[in-house]
């Protein structure tokens, strides 16, 4: 496994790979590091599907708001490199901020509509920063495929839209959410939780399970569903709800609010963001209402 | 020469070129068609510097304002194809609007600061449309080099900035302005001019020549220079000045206004936009004040 800290090193390594095998396909797993089993599942899928796999580790300041956790975002370089190696990664690209942003960028990549709700509403500018850095990584690595976790479902929809709109020649591969045995979705931010908050945080996946059950009962409306999910989350004493939303996916539009969730083929997402103290967790589930929830 | 009207055809042709020669370099000349000798000079430079050259012809609706000339922008497909062939182009990519924009794009590529003045101020949204379509063309063609004329000096600065900020792996090649024997810069829009307007339009290049002469006289300030250039342009009875600006290039910032244009190494642009009836013409000259104007 090769570690590249500069763009020049990365380009050299990619050049070697492509020129030793002109059929070489490249997979990219873009991350902010502090890797967990969710990231590892993306790496393994990339390794299985491509000749060479690049893991990028970059805590991107442009996607953090002024009062967010950029400075304290957890980092553990040695552990990350060990996990990357274990999972078969060929190149780790781990640049400093000044390597990615030698000067303040004047170019913004903004994706409208899809970013108006959910985390886009709670974190203004967040997805502009995501669009910018993902677009940079796509141009630097020029991968055939890029792997993203469904936990960040809105991010995935935004990146797919950007890729389509700009004709970026990369296949976006969505990968399933990986969970702890008790159901908590893996997240680098889980380390922030106190023991009690960690216990209470299971309410996110429990409320999604409850929602699946309720959607199978015909007749429930989005309004009722959301009220019941909110009530369930509020059973956790420290939970402070940021949002609970039921939207079409991946278009992220509001469906009719007071009509029963009927039998139809459109895909929906139930997406949650809940704070425990200063730690904000997200989770979601996809539903095709005429089948069982996915 | 191959004509591709669809993205699929273009990708097939590019694939053939790259897989028959893995050292093949690709040059791209993006145009809106109605080709003239300015475009032909870009094509010849691309053909000289690359194994294969792609000419794109696409009148991009996204870069026209609601009251601009998108509908009446001149088109002549047969003549354009003949000129492309004469100049050694390998692939002409000439898509319909619905091929480039199958649905309304939700992604914007916006370049700040550089787009605040000059045509960015006169044509709000224009450079967002340029950034979007150029980024799409770069992803579709994946050229090694792309050729742009210095007549659209602001466009060139904007595209270079976008390419740097997004790490797009394309070398941007600026090419000199091509002029009629009397000095008028070539433009597809010159066909709109009446005989009398055509005669008067020579005042643009004449005023740039006058400016070069005046900058060589030490002591002139930007303010005086602009006043004299405006006076010169106003000698043409039908000329209506949109802007006359003296800015740093390519950063497009205002220099000190009342200080003499001193001996220094920074590059400046004198940029003009002048309307004759409903036809808007632009022209510019670059200056390194301690040498003769370029």
mmCIF file of C-alpha atoms in Angstrom, chain B residues 111-242:
data_model
loop_
_atom_site.group_PDB
_atom_site.id
_atom_site.type_symbol
_atom_site.label_atom_id
_atom_site.label_comp_id
_atom_site.label_asym_id
_atom_site.label_seq_id
_atom_site.Cartn_x
_atom_site.Cartn_y
_atom_site.Cartn_z
ATOM 1 C CA UNK B 111 -16.912 31.443 -10.166
ATOM 2 C CA UNK B 112 -16.882 34.443 -7.829
ATOM 3 C CA UNK B 113 -14.862 37.685 -7.982
ATOM 4 C CA UNK B 114 -13.645 37.159 -11.566
ATOM 5 C CA UNK B 115 -17.224 37.396 -12.773
ATOM 6 C CA UNK B 116 -18.229 40.558 -10.928
ATOM 7 C CA UNK B 117 -16.995 43.019 -13.559
ATOM 8 C CA UNK B 118 -16.945 43.354 -17.348
ATOM 9 C CA UNK B 119 -19.318 40.923 -19.091
ATOM 10 C CA UNK B 120 -20.167 39.323 -15.727
ATOM 11 C CA UNK B 121 -21.756 42.605 -14.634
ATOM 12 C CA UNK B 122 -23.494 43.270 -17.979
ATOM 13 C CA UNK B 123 -24.675 39.693 -18.466
ATOM 14 C CA UNK B 124 -25.775 38.265 -15.092
ATOM 15 C CA UNK B 125 -25.581 34.467 -15.036
ATOM 16 C CA UNK B 126 -23.594 34.344 -18.280
ATOM 17 C CA UNK B 127 -20.440 32.874 -16.731
ATOM 18 C CA UNK B 128 -22.420 30.368 -14.647
ATOM 19 C CA UNK B 129 -23.683 29.011 -17.959
ATOM 20 C CA UNK B 130 -20.179 29.041 -19.409
ATOM 21 C CA UNK B 131 -18.753 27.252 -16.348
ATOM 22 C CA UNK B 132 -21.466 24.614 -16.536
ATOM 23 C CA UNK B 133 -21.129 23.836 -20.232
ATOM 24 C CA UNK B 134 -17.322 23.927 -20.283
ATOM 25 C CA UNK B 135 -17.202 21.621 -17.292
ATOM 26 C CA UNK B 136 -19.616 19.229 -19.070
ATOM 27 C CA UNK B 137 -17.529 19.325 -22.264
ATOM 28 C CA UNK B 138 -14.328 18.704 -20.306
ATOM 29 C CA UNK B 139 -15.895 15.627 -18.700
ATOM 30 C CA UNK B 140 -17.335 14.346 -21.976
ATOM 31 C CA UNK B 141 -14.182 14.766 -24.065
ATOM 32 C CA UNK B 142 -11.551 14.458 -21.304
ATOM 33 C CA UNK B 143 -9.075 16.434 -23.411
ATOM 34 C CA UNK B 144 -5.408 16.931 -22.554
ATOM 35 C CA UNK B 145 -5.633 20.527 -23.802
ATOM 36 C CA UNK B 146 -8.462 22.952 -24.502
ATOM 37 C CA UNK B 147 -8.123 26.020 -26.702
ATOM 38 C CA UNK B 148 -9.762 29.380 -26.011
ATOM 39 C CA UNK B 149 -9.389 32.733 -27.750
ATOM 40 C CA UNK B 150 -8.077 35.774 -25.906
ATOM 41 C CA UNK B 151 -10.922 37.841 -27.342
ATOM 42 C CA UNK B 152 -13.040 36.376 -24.544
ATOM 43 C CA UNK B 153 -10.344 37.264 -22.011
ATOM 44 C CA UNK B 154 -12.659 37.182 -19.013
ATOM 45 C CA UNK B 155 -14.026 33.790 -20.089
ATOM 46 C CA UNK B 156 -10.460 32.505 -20.303
ATOM 47 C CA UNK B 157 -9.641 33.784 -16.796
ATOM 48 C CA UNK B 158 -12.851 32.251 -15.430
ATOM 49 C CA UNK B 159 -12.207 28.877 -17.057
ATOM 50 C CA UNK B 160 -8.592 28.804 -15.871
ATOM 51 C CA UNK B 161 -9.777 29.564 -12.320
ATOM 52 C CA UNK B 162 -12.448 26.844 -12.439
ATOM 53 C CA UNK B 163 -9.955 24.339 -13.832
ATOM 54 C CA UNK B 164 -7.449 25.133 -11.065
ATOM 55 C CA UNK B 165 -10.025 25.195 -8.246
ATOM 56 C CA UNK B 166 -11.590 21.888 -9.285
ATOM 57 C CA UNK B 167 -8.271 20.215 -10.258
ATOM 58 C CA UNK B 168 -9.670 19.444 -13.701
ATOM 59 C CA UNK B 169 -6.860 17.653 -15.563
ATOM 60 C CA UNK B 170 -6.949 19.868 -18.677
ATOM 61 C CA UNK B 171 -4.325 22.350 -19.866
ATOM 62 C CA UNK B 172 -6.012 25.604 -20.855
ATOM 63 C CA UNK B 173 -4.310 27.108 -23.923
ATOM 64 C CA UNK B 174 -4.948 30.825 -24.590
ATOM 65 C CA UNK B 175 -4.773 31.824 -28.256
ATOM 66 C CA UNK B 176 -4.315 35.335 -29.713
ATOM 67 C CA UNK B 177 -7.162 37.466 -31.070
ATOM 68 C CA UNK B 178 -7.561 37.229 -34.859
ATOM 69 C CA UNK B 179 -8.525 40.490 -36.604
ATOM 70 C CA UNK B 180 -9.874 41.706 -39.932
ATOM 71 C CA UNK B 181 -7.377 43.710 -42.038
ATOM 72 C CA UNK B 182 -8.823 46.969 -40.622
ATOM 73 C CA UNK B 183 -8.407 45.734 -37.035
ATOM 74 C CA UNK B 184 -11.932 44.553 -36.117
ATOM 75 C CA UNK B 185 -11.694 41.451 -33.937
ATOM 76 C CA UNK B 186 -13.380 38.464 -35.559
ATOM 77 C CA UNK B 187 -16.705 37.498 -33.977
ATOM 78 C CA UNK B 188 -19.667 35.433 -35.076
ATOM 79 C CA UNK B 189 -21.776 38.436 -34.087
ATOM 80 C CA UNK B 190 -20.095 40.701 -36.689
ATOM 81 C CA UNK B 191 -22.660 39.459 -39.245
ATOM 82 C CA UNK B 192 -25.359 41.375 -37.381
ATOM 83 C CA UNK B 193 -23.701 44.730 -38.225
ATOM 84 C CA UNK B 194 -25.112 47.005 -40.946
ATOM 85 C CA UNK B 195 -22.568 48.307 -43.465
ATOM 86 C CA UNK B 196 -22.325 51.575 -41.586
ATOM 87 C CA UNK B 197 -22.016 49.921 -38.170
ATOM 88 C CA UNK B 198 -19.325 47.617 -39.589
ATOM 89 C CA UNK B 199 -17.339 50.662 -40.647
ATOM 90 C CA UNK B 200 -17.758 52.361 -37.295
ATOM 91 C CA UNK B 201 -16.885 49.182 -35.348
ATOM 92 C CA UNK B 202 -13.225 49.659 -36.227
ATOM 93 C CA UNK B 203 -13.209 52.229 -33.423
ATOM 94 C CA UNK B 204 -12.762 49.397 -30.863
ATOM 95 C CA UNK B 205 -9.358 48.275 -32.114
ATOM 96 C CA UNK B 206 -8.393 51.888 -32.890
ATOM 97 C CA UNK B 207 -9.094 52.911 -29.314
ATOM 98 C CA UNK B 208 -6.985 50.001 -28.032
ATOM 99 C CA UNK B 209 -4.116 51.142 -30.275
ATOM 100 C CA UNK B 210 -4.517 54.683 -28.949
ATOM 101 C CA UNK B 211 -4.406 53.305 -25.405
ATOM 102 C CA UNK B 212 -1.127 51.498 -26.081
ATOM 103 C CA UNK B 213 0.348 54.731 -27.298
ATOM 104 C CA UNK B 214 -0.895 56.621 -24.217
ATOM 105 C CA UNK B 215 0.340 54.002 -21.743
ATOM 106 C CA UNK B 216 3.821 54.430 -23.186
ATOM 107 C CA UNK B 217 3.652 58.115 -22.185
ATOM 108 C CA UNK B 218 4.585 57.891 -18.507
ATOM 109 C CA UNK B 219 2.335 59.511 -16.020
ATOM 110 C CA UNK B 220 -1.117 58.643 -17.343
ATOM 111 C CA UNK B 221 -3.521 57.277 -14.731
ATOM 112 C CA UNK B 222 -6.154 54.585 -15.321
ATOM 113 C CA UNK B 223 -8.802 57.271 -14.892
ATOM 114 C CA UNK B 224 -7.313 59.442 -17.673
ATOM 115 C CA UNK B 225 -6.754 56.438 -19.905
ATOM 116 C CA UNK B 226 -10.348 55.320 -19.659
ATOM 117 C CA UNK B 227 -11.671 58.824 -20.260
ATOM 118 C CA UNK B 228 -9.591 59.131 -23.429
ATOM 119 C CA UNK B 229 -10.614 55.696 -24.695
ATOM 120 C CA UNK B 230 -14.280 56.504 -24.067
ATOM 121 C CA UNK B 231 -13.904 59.798 -25.943
ATOM 122 C CA UNK B 232 -12.322 57.982 -28.873
ATOM 123 C CA UNK B 233 -15.102 55.373 -29.009
ATOM 124 C CA UNK B 234 -17.745 58.085 -28.847
ATOM 125 C CA UNK B 235 -16.446 59.499 -32.148
ATOM 126 C CA UNK B 236 -18.360 56.617 -33.750
ATOM 127 C CA UNK B 237 -21.892 57.961 -33.999
ATOM 128 C CA UNK B 238 -23.698 54.648 -33.421
ATOM 129 C CA UNK B 239 -21.408 53.387 -30.657
ATOM 130 C CA UNK B 240 -23.021 52.955 -27.257
ATOM 131 C CA UNK B 241 -20.463 52.063 -24.596
ATOM 132 C CA UNK B 242 -21.343 49.178 -22.258
#
